[in-house]
Amino acid sequence: MEEPHQTRKEKNSPPASQVLALSILVPFGATLLFLAGITLTATVTGLAVTAPLFVIFSPVLFPATLVIGLAVVGFLTSGAFGVTSLSSFASMANYLRRSRLPETLQHAKWRAQEIVGQVAHKTQGAGDSEESTAVETGQEAQSEAR
């Protein structure tokens, strides 16, 4: 049932949790995607620059092994940043698709009032219990004094 005071814009606007998730995850994912691109570019550039060194300095195996190892680490790091970025974007999309807040504002107010009523009832019960314990203790003390 529609409430008459809701406007068309309020019905179509995304919930605050979705806006918050979007504002946090988009910069995070974009940063990781940027890092993946920069790492891949630096790795390819470094490999292109050092490839002629392999031909010139082929007898020296340790530097060649070191450069190849660094190139592999660069590719793996680039891939890890890319996968993490795509994973965060997929997670964000999945969250935004699934998140629908079931409670309306009126329902949330009603639940808060119900909880306050329950707490007040429990507090009153505890006070009554303490009062009856005090009365019994007073009566026992009077009977012992006689």
mmCIF file with all atom_site columns, C-alpha atoms in Angstrom:
data_model
loop_
_atom_site.group_PDB
_atom_site.id
_atom_site.type_symbol
_atom_site.label_atom_id
_atom_site.label_alt_id
_atom_site.label_comp_id
_atom_site.label_asym_id
_atom_site.label_entity_id
_atom_site.label_seq_id
_atom_site.pdbx_PDB_ins_code
_atom_site.Cartn_x
_atom_site.Cartn_y
_atom_site.Cartn_z
_atom_site.occupancy
_atom_site.B_iso_or_equiv
_atom_site.pdbx_formal_charge
_atom_site.auth_seq_id
_atom_site.auth_comp_id
_atom_site.auth_asym_id
_atom_site.auth_atom_id
_atom_site.pdbx_PDB_model_num
ATOM 1   C CA . MET A 1 1   ? 0.000  0.000   0.000   1.00 0.00 ? 1   MET A CA 1
ATOM 2   C CA . GLU A 1 2   ? 1.390  3.387   -0.893  1.00 0.00 ? 2   GLU A CA 1
ATOM 3   C CA . GLU A 1 3   ? 1.606  6.148   1.627   1.00 0.00 ? 3   GLU A CA 1
ATOM 4   C CA . PRO A 1 4   ? 0.213  9.422   0.301   1.00 0.00 ? 4   PRO A CA 1
ATOM 5   C CA . HIS A 1 5   ? 3.019  11.611  1.674   1.00 0.00 ? 5   HIS A CA 1
ATOM 6   C CA . GLN A 1 6   ? 5.764  9.798   -0.276  1.00 0.00 ? 6   GLN A CA 1
ATOM 7   C CA . THR A 1 7   ? 6.799  11.491  -3.485  1.00 0.00 ? 7   THR A CA 1
ATOM 8   C CA . ARG A 1 8   ? 7.907  9.741   -6.643  1.00 0.00 ? 8   ARG A CA 1
ATOM 9   C CA . LYS A 1 9   ? 11.524 10.786  -6.015  1.00 0.00 ? 9   LYS A CA 1
ATOM 10  C CA . GLU A 1 10  ? 11.572 9.172   -2.537  1.00 0.00 ? 10  GLU A CA 1
ATOM 11  C CA . LYS A 1 11  ? 10.365 5.848   -3.956  1.00 0.00 ? 11  LYS A CA 1
ATOM 12  C CA . ASN A 1 12  ? 13.076 5.716   -6.639  1.00 0.00 ? 12  ASN A CA 1
ATOM 13  C CA . SER A 1 13  ? 15.995 6.984   -4.562  1.00 0.00 ? 13  SER A CA 1
ATOM 14  C CA . PRO A 1 14  ? 18.515 4.372   -3.403  1.00 0.00 ? 14  PRO A CA 1
ATOM 15  C CA . PRO A 1 15  ? 18.806 3.593   0.315   1.00 0.00 ? 15  PRO A CA 1
ATOM 16  C CA . ALA A 1 16  ? 21.582 5.243   2.298   1.00 0.00 ? 16  ALA A CA 1
ATOM 17  C CA . SER A 1 17  ? 23.391 1.904   2.768   1.00 0.00 ? 17  SER A CA 1
ATOM 18  C CA . GLN A 1 18  ? 23.685 1.460   -0.991  1.00 0.00 ? 18  GLN A CA 1
ATOM 19  C CA . VAL A 1 19  ? 25.008 4.994   -1.444  1.00 0.00 ? 19  VAL A CA 1
ATOM 20  C CA . LEU A 1 20  ? 27.546 4.423   1.341   1.00 0.00 ? 20  LEU A CA 1
ATOM 21  C CA . ALA A 1 21  ? 28.670 1.090   -0.127  1.00 0.00 ? 21  ALA A CA 1
ATOM 22  C CA . LEU A 1 22  ? 29.004 2.658   -3.553  1.00 0.00 ? 22  LEU A CA 1
ATOM 23  C CA . SER A 1 23  ? 30.968 5.634   -2.242  1.00 0.00 ? 23  SER A CA 1
ATOM 24  C CA . ILE A 1 24  ? 33.418 3.340   -0.438  1.00 0.00 ? 24  ILE A CA 1
ATOM 25  C CA . LEU A 1 25  ? 33.864 0.513   -2.920  1.00 0.00 ? 25  LEU A CA 1
ATOM 26  C CA . VAL A 1 26  ? 34.126 2.483   -6.178  1.00 0.00 ? 26  VAL A CA 1
ATOM 27  C CA . PRO A 1 27  ? 37.238 4.465   -5.153  1.00 0.00 ? 27  PRO A CA 1
ATOM 28  C CA . PHE A 1 28  ? 38.750 1.295   -3.662  1.00 0.00 ? 28  PHE A CA 1
ATOM 29  C CA . GLY A 1 29  ? 38.144 -0.729  -6.812  1.00 0.00 ? 29  GLY A CA 1
ATOM 30  C CA . ALA A 1 30  ? 39.276 2.095   -9.075  1.00 0.00 ? 30  ALA A CA 1
ATOM 31  C CA . THR A 1 31  ? 42.504 2.482   -7.094  1.00 0.00 ? 31  THR A CA 1
ATOM 32  C CA . LEU A 1 32  ? 43.263 -1.219  -7.353  1.00 0.00 ? 32  LEU A CA 1
ATOM 33  C CA . LEU A 1 33  ? 42.505 -1.204  -11.076 1.00 0.00 ? 33  LEU A CA 1
ATOM 34  C CA . PHE A 1 34  ? 44.818 1.798   -11.493 1.00 0.00 ? 34  PHE A CA 1
ATOM 35  C CA . LEU A 1 35  ? 47.574 0.017   -9.547  1.00 0.00 ? 35  LEU A CA 1
ATOM 36  C CA . ALA A 1 36  ? 47.121 -3.065  -11.741 1.00 0.00 ? 36  ALA A CA 1
ATOM 37  C CA . GLY A 1 37  ? 47.564 -0.956  -14.877 1.00 0.00 ? 37  GLY A CA 1
ATOM 38  C CA . ILE A 1 38  ? 50.609 0.898   -13.548 1.00 0.00 ? 38  ILE A CA 1
ATOM 39  C CA . THR A 1 39  ? 52.259 -2.345  -12.408 1.00 0.00 ? 39  THR A CA 1
ATOM 40  C CA . LEU A 1 40  ? 51.633 -4.032  -15.748 1.00 0.00 ? 40  LEU A CA 1
ATOM 41  C CA . THR A 1 41  ? 53.000 -1.025  -17.642 1.00 0.00 ? 41  THR A CA 1
ATOM 42  C CA . ALA A 1 42  ? 56.130 -0.853  -15.472 1.00 0.00 ? 42  ALA A CA 1
ATOM 43  C CA . THR A 1 43  ? 56.715 -4.603  -15.821 1.00 0.00 ? 43  THR A CA 1
ATOM 44  C CA . VAL A 1 44  ? 56.402 -4.597  -19.606 1.00 0.00 ? 44  VAL A CA 1
ATOM 45  C CA . THR A 1 45  ? 58.619 -1.506  -19.889 1.00 0.00 ? 45  THR A CA 1
ATOM 46  C CA . GLY A 1 46  ? 61.257 -3.007  -17.609 1.00 0.00 ? 46  GLY A CA 1
ATOM 47  C CA . LEU A 1 47  ? 61.222 -6.270  -19.537 1.00 0.00 ? 47  LEU A CA 1
ATOM 48  C CA . ALA A 1 48  ? 61.582 -4.423  -22.869 1.00 0.00 ? 48  ALA A CA 1
ATOM 49  C CA . VAL A 1 49  ? 64.507 -2.383  -21.552 1.00 0.00 ? 49  VAL A CA 1
ATOM 50  C CA . THR A 1 50  ? 66.312 -5.336  -20.009 1.00 0.00 ? 50  THR A CA 1
ATOM 51  C CA . ALA A 1 51  ? 65.768 -7.815  -22.857 1.00 0.00 ? 51  ALA A CA 1
ATOM 52  C CA . PRO A 1 52  ? 68.812 -6.534  -24.821 1.00 0.00 ? 52  PRO A CA 1
ATOM 53  C CA . LEU A 1 53  ? 70.872 -6.931  -21.669 1.00 0.00 ? 53  LEU A CA 1
ATOM 54  C CA . PHE A 1 54  ? 70.166 -10.670 -21.803 1.00 0.00 ? 54  PHE A CA 1
ATOM 55  C CA . VAL A 1 55  ? 71.862 -10.873 -25.199 1.00 0.00 ? 55  VAL A CA 1
ATOM 56  C CA . ILE A 1 56  ? 74.816 -8.706  -24.263 1.00 0.00 ? 56  ILE A CA 1
ATOM 57  C CA . PHE A 1 57  ? 75.445 -10.153 -20.817 1.00 0.00 ? 57  PHE A CA 1
ATOM 58  C CA . SER A 1 58  ? 74.340 -13.753 -21.380 1.00 0.00 ? 58  SER A CA 1
ATOM 59  C CA . PRO A 1 59  ? 77.288 -15.256 -19.471 1.00 0.00 ? 59  PRO A CA 1
ATOM 60  C CA . VAL A 1 60  ? 76.093 -13.545 -16.326 1.00 0.00 ? 60  VAL A CA 1
ATOM 61  C CA . LEU A 1 61  ? 73.188 -15.730 -15.231 1.00 0.00 ? 61  LEU A CA 1
ATOM 62  C CA . PHE A 1 62  ? 72.463 -14.240 -11.828 1.00 0.00 ? 62  PHE A CA 1
ATOM 63  C CA . PRO A 1 63  ? 71.313 -10.813 -13.088 1.00 0.00 ? 63  PRO A CA 1
ATOM 64  C CA . ALA A 1 64  ? 69.299 -12.488 -15.830 1.00 0.00 ? 64  ALA A CA 1
ATOM 65  C CA . THR A 1 65  ? 67.612 -14.730 -13.283 1.00 0.00 ? 65  THR A CA 1
ATOM 66  C CA . LEU A 1 66  ? 66.975 -11.724 -11.065 1.00 0.00 ? 66  LEU A CA 1
ATOM 67  C CA . VAL A 1 67  ? 65.387 -9.750  -13.899 1.00 0.00 ? 67  VAL A CA 1
ATOM 68  C CA . ILE A 1 68  ? 63.219 -12.679 -14.960 1.00 0.00 ? 68  ILE A CA 1
ATOM 69  C CA . GLY A 1 69  ? 62.162 -13.202 -11.354 1.00 0.00 ? 69  GLY A CA 1
ATOM 70  C CA . LEU A 1 70  ? 61.242 -9.530  -11.009 1.00 0.00 ? 70  LEU A CA 1
ATOM 71  C CA . ALA A 1 71  ? 59.289 -9.648  -14.274 1.00 0.00 ? 71  ALA A CA 1
ATOM 72  C CA . VAL A 1 72  ? 57.320 -12.672 -13.047 1.00 0.00 ? 72  VAL A CA 1
ATOM 73  C CA . VAL A 1 73  ? 56.633 -10.965 -9.720  1.00 0.00 ? 73  VAL A CA 1
ATOM 74  C CA . GLY A 1 74  ? 55.490 -7.861  -11.611 1.00 0.00 ? 74  GLY A CA 1
ATOM 75  C CA . PHE A 1 75  ? 53.057 -9.832  -13.753 1.00 0.00 ? 75  PHE A CA 1
ATOM 76  C CA . LEU A 1 76  ? 51.699 -11.692 -10.738 1.00 0.00 ? 76  LEU A CA 1
ATOM 77  C CA . THR A 1 77  ? 51.269 -8.468  -8.764  1.00 0.00 ? 77  THR A CA 1
ATOM 78  C CA . SER A 1 78  ? 49.510 -6.827  -11.688 1.00 0.00 ? 78  SER A CA 1
ATOM 79  C CA . GLY A 1 79  ? 47.179 -9.785  -11.985 1.00 0.00 ? 79  GLY A CA 1
ATOM 80  C CA . ALA A 1 80  ? 46.492 -9.790  -8.246  1.00 0.00 ? 80  ALA A CA 1
ATOM 81  C CA . PHE A 1 81  ? 45.555 -6.088  -8.299  1.00 0.00 ? 81  PHE A CA 1
ATOM 82  C CA . GLY A 1 82  ? 43.314 -6.657  -11.306 1.00 0.00 ? 82  GLY A CA 1
ATOM 83  C CA . VAL A 1 83  ? 41.563 -9.684  -9.804  1.00 0.00 ? 83  VAL A CA 1
ATOM 84  C CA . THR A 1 84  ? 41.082 -7.869  -6.488  1.00 0.00 ? 84  THR A CA 1
ATOM 85  C CA . SER A 1 85  ? 39.624 -4.849  -8.273  1.00 0.00 ? 85  SER A CA 1
ATOM 86  C CA . LEU A 1 86  ? 37.227 -6.930  -10.349 1.00 0.00 ? 86  LEU A CA 1
ATOM 87  C CA . SER A 1 87  ? 36.289 -8.953  -7.276  1.00 0.00 ? 87  SER A CA 1
ATOM 88  C CA . SER A 1 88  ? 35.444 -5.814  -5.302  1.00 0.00 ? 88  SER A CA 1
ATOM 89  C CA . PHE A 1 89  ? 33.341 -4.480  -8.187  1.00 0.00 ? 89  PHE A CA 1
ATOM 90  C CA . ALA A 1 90  ? 31.496 -7.821  -8.437  1.00 0.00 ? 90  ALA A CA 1
ATOM 91  C CA . SER A 1 91  ? 30.968 -7.895  -4.677  1.00 0.00 ? 91  SER A CA 1
ATOM 92  C CA . MET A 1 92  ? 29.615 -4.343  -4.746  1.00 0.00 ? 92  MET A CA 1
ATOM 93  C CA . ALA A 1 93  ? 27.233 -5.180  -7.597  1.00 0.00 ? 93  ALA A CA 1
ATOM 94  C CA . ASN A 1 94  ? 26.032 -8.309  -5.784  1.00 0.00 ? 94  ASN A CA 1
ATOM 95  C CA . TYR A 1 95  ? 25.473 -6.326  -2.572  1.00 0.00 ? 95  TYR A CA 1
ATOM 96  C CA . LEU A 1 96  ? 23.554 -3.601  -4.366  1.00 0.00 ? 96  LEU A CA 1
ATOM 97  C CA . ARG A 1 97  ? 21.361 -6.184  -6.114  1.00 0.00 ? 97  ARG A CA 1
ATOM 98  C CA . ARG A 1 98  ? 20.524 -8.034  -2.906  1.00 0.00 ? 98  ARG A CA 1
ATOM 99  C CA . SER A 1 99  ? 20.164 -5.196  -0.411  1.00 0.00 ? 99  SER A CA 1
ATOM 100 C CA . ARG A 1 100 ? 16.614 -4.100  0.043   1.00 0.00 ? 100 ARG A CA 1
ATOM 101 C CA . LEU A 1 101 ? 15.802 -2.729  3.475   1.00 0.00 ? 101 LEU A CA 1
ATOM 102 C CA . PRO A 1 102 ? 12.579 -4.430  4.633   1.00 0.00 ? 102 PRO A CA 1
ATOM 103 C CA . GLU A 1 103 ? 11.780 -1.974  7.391   1.00 0.00 ? 103 GLU A CA 1
ATOM 104 C CA . THR A 1 104 ? 10.171 1.319   6.589   1.00 0.00 ? 104 THR A CA 1
ATOM 105 C CA . LEU A 1 105 ? 10.669 4.333   8.801   1.00 0.00 ? 105 LEU A CA 1
ATOM 106 C CA . GLN A 1 106 ? 7.321  3.806   10.519  1.00 0.00 ? 106 GLN A CA 1
ATOM 107 C CA . HIS A 1 107 ? 8.101  0.149   11.179  1.00 0.00 ? 107 HIS A CA 1
ATOM 108 C CA . ALA A 1 108 ? 11.469 1.080   12.673  1.00 0.00 ? 108 ALA A CA 1
ATOM 109 C CA . LYS A 1 109 ? 9.795  3.647   14.968  1.00 0.00 ? 109 LYS A CA 1
ATOM 110 C CA . TRP A 1 110 ? 7.234  1.055   16.038  1.00 0.00 ? 110 TRP A CA 1
ATOM 111 C CA . ARG A 1 111 ? 9.978  -1.471  16.841  1.00 0.00 ? 111 ARG A CA 1
ATOM 112 C CA . ALA A 1 112 ? 11.903 1.134   18.859  1.00 0.00 ? 112 ALA A CA 1
ATOM 113 C CA . GLN A 1 113 ? 8.781  1.964   20.888  1.00 0.00 ? 113 GLN A CA 1
ATOM 114 C CA . GLU A 1 114 ? 8.137  -1.739  21.471  1.00 0.00 ? 114 GLU A CA 1
ATOM 115 C CA . ILE A 1 115 ? 11.682 -2.275  22.738  1.00 0.00 ? 115 ILE A CA 1
ATOM 116 C CA . VAL A 1 116 ? 11.457 0.752   25.048  1.00 0.00 ? 116 VAL A CA 1
ATOM 117 C CA . GLY A 1 117 ? 8.167  -0.620  26.423  1.00 0.00 ? 117 GLY A CA 1
ATOM 118 C CA . GLN A 1 118 ? 9.759  -4.029  27.077  1.00 0.00 ? 118 GLN A CA 1
ATOM 119 C CA . VAL A 1 119 ? 12.720 -2.441  28.864  1.00 0.00 ? 119 VAL A CA 1
ATOM 120 C CA . ALA A 1 120 ? 10.373 -0.316  30.989  1.00 0.00 ? 120 ALA A CA 1
ATOM 121 C CA . HIS A 1 121 ? 8.324  -3.394  31.901  1.00 0.00 ? 121 HIS A CA 1
ATOM 122 C CA . LYS A 1 122 ? 11.441 -5.358  32.886  1.00 0.00 ? 122 LYS A CA 1
ATOM 123 C CA . THR A 1 123 ? 12.748 -2.412  34.916  1.00 0.00 ? 123 THR A CA 1
ATOM 124 C CA . GLN A 1 124 ? 9.432  -2.091  36.725  1.00 0.00 ? 124 GLN A CA 1
ATOM 125 C CA . GLY A 1 125 ? 9.410  -5.836  37.429  1.00 0.00 ? 125 GLY A CA 1
ATOM 126 C CA . ALA A 1 126 ? 12.931 -5.671  38.823  1.00 0.00 ? 126 ALA A CA 1
ATOM 127 C CA . GLY A 1 127 ? 11.958 -2.698  41.013  1.00 0.00 ? 127 GLY A CA 1
ATOM 128 C CA . ASP A 1 128 ? 8.894  -4.542  42.331  1.00 0.00 ? 128 ASP A CA 1
ATOM 129 C CA . SER A 1 129 ? 11.063 -7.586  43.075  1.00 0.00 ? 129 SER A CA 1
ATOM 130 C CA . GLU A 1 130 ? 13.567 -5.453  45.007  1.00 0.00 ? 130 GLU A CA 1
ATOM 131 C CA . GLU A 1 131 ? 10.754 -3.754  46.903  1.00 0.00 ? 131 GLU A CA 1
ATOM 132 C CA . SER A 1 132 ? 9.196  -7.072  47.952  1.00 0.00 ? 132 SER A CA 1
ATOM 133 C CA . THR A 1 133 ? 12.627 -8.377  49.009  1.00 0.00 ? 133 THR A CA 1
ATOM 134 C CA . ALA A 1 134 ? 13.162 -5.261  51.127  1.00 0.00 ? 134 ALA A CA 1
ATOM 135 C CA . VAL A 1 135 ? 9.736  -5.626  52.769  1.00 0.00 ? 135 VAL A CA 1
ATOM 136 C CA . GLU A 1 136 ? 10.386 -9.312  53.573  1.00 0.00 ? 136 GLU A CA 1
ATOM 137 C CA . THR A 1 137 ? 13.820 -8.474  54.997  1.00 0.00 ? 137 THR A CA 1
ATOM 138 C CA . GLY A 1 138 ? 12.292 -5.727  57.137  1.00 0.00 ? 138 GLY A CA 1
ATOM 139 C CA . GLN A 1 139 ? 9.600  -8.065  58.462  1.00 0.00 ? 139 GLN A CA 1
ATOM 140 C CA . GLU A 1 140 ? 12.198 -10.741 59.310  1.00 0.00 ? 140 GLU A CA 1
ATOM 141 C CA . ALA A 1 141 ? 14.310 -8.176  61.127  1.00 0.00 ? 141 ALA A CA 1
ATOM 142 C CA . GLN A 1 142 ? 11.289 -7.019  63.173  1.00 0.00 ? 142 GLN A CA 1
ATOM 143 C CA . SER A 1 143 ? 10.312 -10.577 64.084  1.00 0.00 ? 143 SER A CA 1
ATOM 144 C CA . GLU A 1 144 ? 13.883 -11.380 65.194  1.00 0.00 ? 144 GLU A CA 1
ATOM 145 C CA . ALA A 1 145 ? 14.036 -8.195  67.279  1.00 0.00 ? 145 ALA A CA 1
ATOM 146 C CA . ARG A 1 146 ? 10.965 -9.277  69.259  1.00 0.00 ? 146 ARG A CA 1
#
